[in-house]
Structures are given as structure tokens and as C-alpha cells.
PDB file of C-alpha atoms in Angstrom:
ATOM      1  CA  MET A  16      90.877  91.643  75.329  1.00 48.00           C
ATOM      2  CA  ILE A  17      93.338  94.502  75.092  1.00 49.00           C
ATOM      3  CA  SER A  18      91.032  96.417  72.740  1.00 55.00           C
ATOM      4  CA  TRP A  19      88.473  96.436  75.550  1.00 53.00           C
ATOM      5  CA  PHE A  20      90.502  99.310  77.002  1.00 56.00           C
ATOM      6  CA  ASP A  21      90.677 101.249  73.731  1.00 56.00           C
ATOM      7  CA  GLU A  22      89.654 104.812  74.556  1.00 55.00           C
ATOM      8  CA  ARG A  23      88.019 105.194  71.139  1.00 58.00           C
ATOM      9  CA  LYS A  24      85.636 102.347  72.000  1.00 58.00           C
ATOM     10  CA  ILE A  25      84.801 103.224  75.581  1.00 58.00           C
ATOM     11  CA  GLY A  26      84.798 107.003  75.221  1.00 64.00           C
ATOM     12  CA  ASP A  27      83.142 108.718  78.161  1.00 66.00           C
ATOM     13  CA  PHE A  28      82.884 105.455  80.103  1.00 70.00           C
ATOM     14  CA  GLN A  29      86.625 105.148  80.726  1.00 75.00           C
ATOM     15  CA  ASP A  30      86.490 107.121  83.985  1.00 79.00           C
ATOM     16  CA  ARG A  31      83.383 105.474  85.423  1.00 82.00           C
ATOM     17  CA  ALA A  32      83.740 102.772  88.047  1.00 85.00           C
ATOM     18  CA  ALA A  33      83.720  99.451  86.233  1.00 82.00           C
ATOM     19  CA  PHE A  34      85.395  96.957  88.589  1.00 87.00           C
ATOM     20  CA  PHE A  35      84.327  96.448  92.166  1.00 89.00           C
ATOM     21  CA  TYR A  36      85.856  94.364  94.927  1.00 91.00           C
ATOM     22  CA  ASN A  37      85.614  94.450  98.693  1.00 91.00           C
ATOM     23  CA  GLY A  38      84.284  97.997  98.894  1.00 92.00           C
ATOM     24  CA  SER A  39      86.681  99.537  96.381  1.00 90.00           C
ATOM     25  CA  SER A  40      86.339 100.249  92.695  1.00 93.00           C
ATOM     26  CA  TRP A  41      88.531 100.994  89.698  1.00 92.00           C
ATOM     27  CA  SER A  42      87.570 102.592  86.422  1.00 90.00           C
ATOM     28  CA  ARG A  43      88.532 100.998  83.115  1.00 86.00           C
ATOM     29  CA  LYS A  44      91.139 103.708  82.762  1.00 86.00           C
ATOM     30  CA  ARG A  45      92.682 102.883  86.152  1.00 90.00           C
ATOM     31  CA  LEU A  46      92.747  99.154  85.393  1.00 90.00           C
ATOM     32  CA  ASP A  47      94.271  99.949  81.990  1.00 87.00           C
ATOM     33  CA  VAL A  48      97.044 102.011  83.605  1.00 90.00           C
ATOM     34  CA  GLU A  49      97.735  99.382  86.272  1.00 93.00           C
ATOM     35  CA  ALA A  50      97.813  96.484  83.773  1.00 91.00           C
ATOM     36  CA  ALA A  51     100.034  98.511  81.433  1.00 90.00           C
ATOM     37  CA  LYS A  52     102.414  99.102  84.353  1.00 93.00           C
ATOM     38  CA  VAL A  53     102.790  95.345  84.803  1.00 93.00           C
ATOM     39  CA  ALA A  54     103.180  94.739  81.048  1.00 91.00           C
ATOM     40  CA  GLY A  55     105.842  97.425  80.847  1.00 90.00           C
ATOM     41  CA  PHE A  56     107.700  95.940  83.818  1.00 92.00           C
ATOM     42  CA  LEU A  57     107.810  92.539  82.132  1.00 89.00           C
ATOM     43  CA  LEU A  58     108.673  93.796  78.654  1.00 87.00           C
ATOM     44  CA  ASP A  59     111.387  96.118  79.999  1.00 86.00           C
ATOM     45  CA  ARG A  60     113.076  93.034  81.422  1.00 82.00           C
ATOM     46  CA  GLY A  61     113.300  91.457  77.978  1.00 76.00           C
ATOM     47  CA  ALA A  62     110.277  89.206  78.192  1.00 76.00           C
ATOM     48  CA  GLU A  63     109.407  88.357  74.627  1.00 78.00           C
ATOM     49  CA  LYS A  64     105.936  87.137  73.761  1.00 81.00           C
ATOM     50  CA  GLY A  65     105.355  83.619  75.024  1.00 79.00           C
ATOM     51  CA  THR A  66     108.715  83.294  76.783  1.00 80.00           C
ATOM     52  CA  LEU A  67     107.838  84.210  80.356  1.00 86.00           C
ATOM     53  CA  LYS A  68     105.664  82.588  82.968  1.00 91.00           C
ATOM     54  CA  VAL A  69     104.578  84.791  85.857  1.00 92.00           C
ATOM     55  CA  ALA A  70     103.023  83.343  89.000  1.00 94.00           C
ATOM     56  CA  THR A  71     100.748  85.094  91.451  1.00 95.00           C
ATOM     57  CA  LEU A  72     100.398  84.189  95.087  1.00 95.00           C
ATOM     58  CA  MET A  73      97.890  86.850  95.998  1.00 94.00           C
ATOM     59  CA  GLY A  74      94.500  87.077  97.581  1.00 91.00           C
ATOM     60  CA  ASN A  75      91.628  88.310  95.454  1.00 92.00           C
ATOM     61  CA  SER A  76      92.155  91.993  94.738  1.00 93.00           C
ATOM     62  CA  MET A  77      92.117  94.634  92.057  1.00 93.00           C
ATOM     63  CA  GLU A  78      95.908  94.401  92.014  1.00 95.00           C
ATOM     64  CA  MET A  79      95.785  90.690  91.211  1.00 94.00           C
ATOM     65  CA  LEU A  80      93.492  91.436  88.271  1.00 93.00           C
ATOM     66  CA  ALA A  81      95.980  94.072  87.076  1.00 94.00           C
ATOM     67  CA  VAL A  82      98.824  91.534  87.264  1.00 95.00           C
ATOM     68  CA  ILE A  83      96.870  88.919  85.293  1.00 94.00           C
ATOM     69  CA  LEU A  84      95.898  91.418  82.598  1.00 91.00           C
ATOM     70  CA  GLY A  85      99.425  92.831  82.516  1.00 92.00           C
ATOM     71  CA  VAL A  86     100.921  89.378  82.013  1.00 92.00           C
ATOM     72  CA  TRP A  87      98.507  88.765  79.147  1.00 90.00           C
ATOM     73  CA  ARG A  88      99.232  92.190  77.674  1.00 88.00           C
ATOM     74  CA  SER A  89     102.897  91.333  77.571  1.00 89.00           C
ATOM     75  CA  GLY A  90     101.976  88.199  75.610  1.00 89.00           C
ATOM     76  CA  ASN A  91     103.047  85.895  78.383  1.00 91.00           C
ATOM     77  CA  VAL A  92     101.601  83.204  80.643  1.00 92.00           C
ATOM     78  CA  TRP A  93      99.974  83.519  84.069  1.00 94.00           C
ATOM     79  CA  VAL A  94     100.420  80.715  86.628  1.00 95.00           C
ATOM     80  CA  PRO A  95      98.134  81.039  89.668  1.00 95.00           C
ATOM     81  CA  LEU A  96      99.407  79.671  92.973  1.00 94.00           C
ATOM     82  CA  GLU A  97      97.261  78.901  96.007  1.00 91.00           C
ATOM     83  CA  LYS A  98      98.268  79.872  99.524  1.00 89.00           C
ATOM     84  CA  SER A  99      96.404  76.844 100.866  1.00 90.00           C
ATOM     85  CA  ALA A 100      98.508  74.472  98.712  1.00 90.00           C
ATOM     86  CA  GLY A 101     101.597  75.266 100.767  1.00 89.00           C
ATOM     87  CA  PRO A 102     105.117  76.253  99.793  1.00 91.00           C
ATOM     88  CA  ALA A 103     106.298  72.748  98.795  1.00 92.00           C
ATOM     89  CA  PHE A 104     103.498  72.228  96.253  1.00 92.00           C
ATOM     90  CA  ASN A 105     103.799  75.785  94.960  1.00 93.00           C
ATOM     91  CA  ARG A 106     107.569  75.386  94.480  1.00 93.00           C
ATOM     92  CA  SER A 107     106.930  72.221  92.460  1.00 93.00           C
ATOM     93  CA  VAL A 108     104.532  74.201  90.245  1.00 93.00           C
ATOM     94  CA  LEU A 109     107.120  76.975  89.813  1.00 94.00           C
ATOM     95  CA  ASP A 110     109.761  74.430  88.808  1.00 93.00           C
ATOM     96  CA  ALA A 111     107.481  72.444  86.492  1.00 93.00           C
ATOM     97  CA  CYS A 112     106.317  75.571  84.667  1.00 91.00           C
ATOM     98  CA  GLY A 113     109.647  77.363  84.573  1.00 91.00           C
ATOM     99  CA  VAL A 114     108.231  80.424  86.349  1.00 92.00           C
ATOM    100  CA  ARG A 115     110.749  83.269  86.528  1.00 88.00           C
ATOM    101  CA  ILE A 116     108.711  85.945  88.338  1.00 91.00           C
ATOM    102  CA  VAL A 117     106.427  85.588  91.364  1.00 94.00           C
ATOM    103  CA  VAL A 118     104.170  88.450  92.458  1.00 95.00           C
ATOM    104  CA  ALA A 119     103.017  87.740  95.998  1.00 95.00           C
ATOM    105  CA  ASP A 120     101.173  89.279  98.894  1.00 93.00           C
ATOM    106  CA  GLU A 121     103.399  90.718 101.608  1.00 92.00           C
ATOM    107  CA  SER A 122     102.533  87.764 103.877  1.00 90.00           C
ATOM    108  CA  CYS A 123     104.070  85.275 101.402  1.00 88.00           C
ATOM    109  CA  ILE A 124     106.989  87.245 100.014  1.00 89.00           C
ATOM    110  CA  ASP A 125     109.679  85.543 102.111  1.00 86.00           C
ATOM    111  CA  GLU A 126     108.651  82.046 100.990  1.00 85.00           C
ATOM    112  CA  TYR A 127     109.926  82.495  97.424  1.00 87.00           C
ATOM    113  CA  ASP A 128     113.360  83.757  96.379  1.00 85.00           C
ATOM    114  CA  GLY A 129     113.101  86.836  94.227  1.00 87.00           C
ATOM    115  CA  ALA A 130     109.364  87.288  94.712  1.00 92.00           C
ATOM    116  CA  LEU A 131     108.053  90.834  94.692  1.00 93.00           C
ATOM    117  CA  THR A 132     104.895  92.567  95.813  1.00 95.00           C
ATOM    118  CA  TYR A 133     102.622  94.494  93.502  1.00 94.00           C
ATOM    119  CA  ASP A 134     103.779  97.741  95.093  1.00 94.00           C
ATOM    120  CA  GLU A 135     107.371  96.975  94.065  1.00 94.00           C
ATOM    121  CA  ILE A 136     106.473  97.029  90.362  1.00 93.00           C
ATOM    122  CA  PRO A 137     107.617 100.437  89.121  1.00 90.00           C
ATOM    123  CA  ALA A 138     105.267 102.836  87.399  1.00 87.00           C
ATOM    124  CA  GLY A 139     105.329 102.812  83.624  1.00 81.00           C
ATOM    125  CA  TYR A 140     103.022 102.282  80.706  1.00 74.00           C
ATOM    126  CA  HIS A 141     103.072  99.869  77.798  1.00 78.00           C
ATOM    127  CA  LYS A 142     100.172  99.130  75.457  1.00 74.00           C
ATOM    128  CA  GLY A 143     101.305  95.517  75.191  1.00 76.00           C
ATOM    129  CA  VAL A 144     101.958  93.210  72.276  1.00 77.00           C
ATOM    130  CA  GLU A 145      99.579  91.700  69.773  1.00 79.00           C
ATOM    131  CA  THR A 146      98.125  88.457  71.061  1.00 76.00           C
ATOM    132  CA  LEU A 147      96.330  85.736  69.132  1.00 73.00           C
ATOM    133  CA  GLU A 148      93.538  83.365  70.140  1.00 79.00           C
ATOM    134  CA  GLN A 149      95.911  80.385  70.124  1.00 80.00           C
ATOM    135  CA  ASP A 150      98.452  82.009  72.468  1.00 78.00           C
ATOM    136  CA  LEU A 151      98.814  80.304  75.832  1.00 78.00           C
ATOM    137  CA  ALA A 152      97.230  82.463  78.536  1.00 79.00           C
ATOM    138  CA  TYR A 153      97.576  80.453  81.747  1.00 76.00           C
ATOM    139  CA  ILE A 154      98.708  77.165  83.286  1.00 83.00           C
ATOM    140  CA  ILE A 155      96.782  75.647  86.162  1.00 79.00           C
ATOM    141  CA  HIS A 156      98.221  72.787  88.225  1.00 77.00           C
ATOM    142  CA  THR A 157      96.100  70.600  90.449  1.00 72.00           C
ATOM    143  CA  SER A 158      97.034  68.187  93.204  1.00 66.00           C
ATOM    144  CA  GLY A 159      96.155  65.309  90.916  1.00 66.00           C
ATOM    145  CA  THR A 160      93.211  64.123  92.975  1.00 62.00           C
ATOM    146  CA  THR A 161      89.701  63.979  91.608  1.00 56.00           C
ATOM    147  CA  GLY A 162      87.779  63.328  94.787  1.00 52.00           C
TER     148      GLY A 162
END
């Protein structure tokens, strides 16, 4: 996945719009820089490969994609939370998974101690760590109902 951003492979296409959402677009280069910012943030805080679980409580956005890719670049695990599940269920997911960092939309930031918004992640760049096919990428919790 990380090699997908390798400038040697994408050449002249790195600056072309490649990701579109809700009327906006990012190039591969922009997504690479944004994901590397997140990876650097996590790795600068001592997150070793496979040791950190990062939750998102965000609406669909380019920034959420950057967080997911940045978590994976750092060799760690993404845990998606759902706004509609409510704070009590989401807190149980955080506890069960051992989540240490929550990146949330501004509207949800006060619901979780220590949560931060995407805009609070400082600029930086990190290529990431080597990941393997068998590395855990994400944990999804459900309500337990099948109906």
C-alpha cells in the first residue's frame, strides 16, 4: 500500500487529482503528505509497530482517509467509531481495544478525554515503517446483533 505513493512509480501522475469527495479533490502527492504527517505524529510519540490503536470518530472526508493511511503507515491499528453508536458504546470499544489516541470531528471532541482533531496534528513527514500482509490493520466492533 505504501509503495502506491512511491514517486518513482507514479511519476507525472503524483500531482493530478486522484481522490475526490464532496466537491474537493486531493492528488496522490497531497494524500501522501497528509498520511505521512499522521504517521510522523504517531511515531514521534513512541508508537512502535503494532503497539498502538488509533480510533477515528469522523465523518467521511479526505482527512479521515489520511488518518487511516497514516495509522497504517506507522504500522499500527485503526479502530473506526460510529457517531450513531453513541458515547457509551464507543467508550466500551475504546476500552476493549486499548485505544490510546482518538481523532475526532470538532463536534465530538469533548466526548472523549484527550481526543484531538485532525487540524491539531502537527505538520511533519515520515515515510512509515515496513508492514507485512499478516499485520493487523483494523478492528471493527459491532453491537452484537445480526438482525
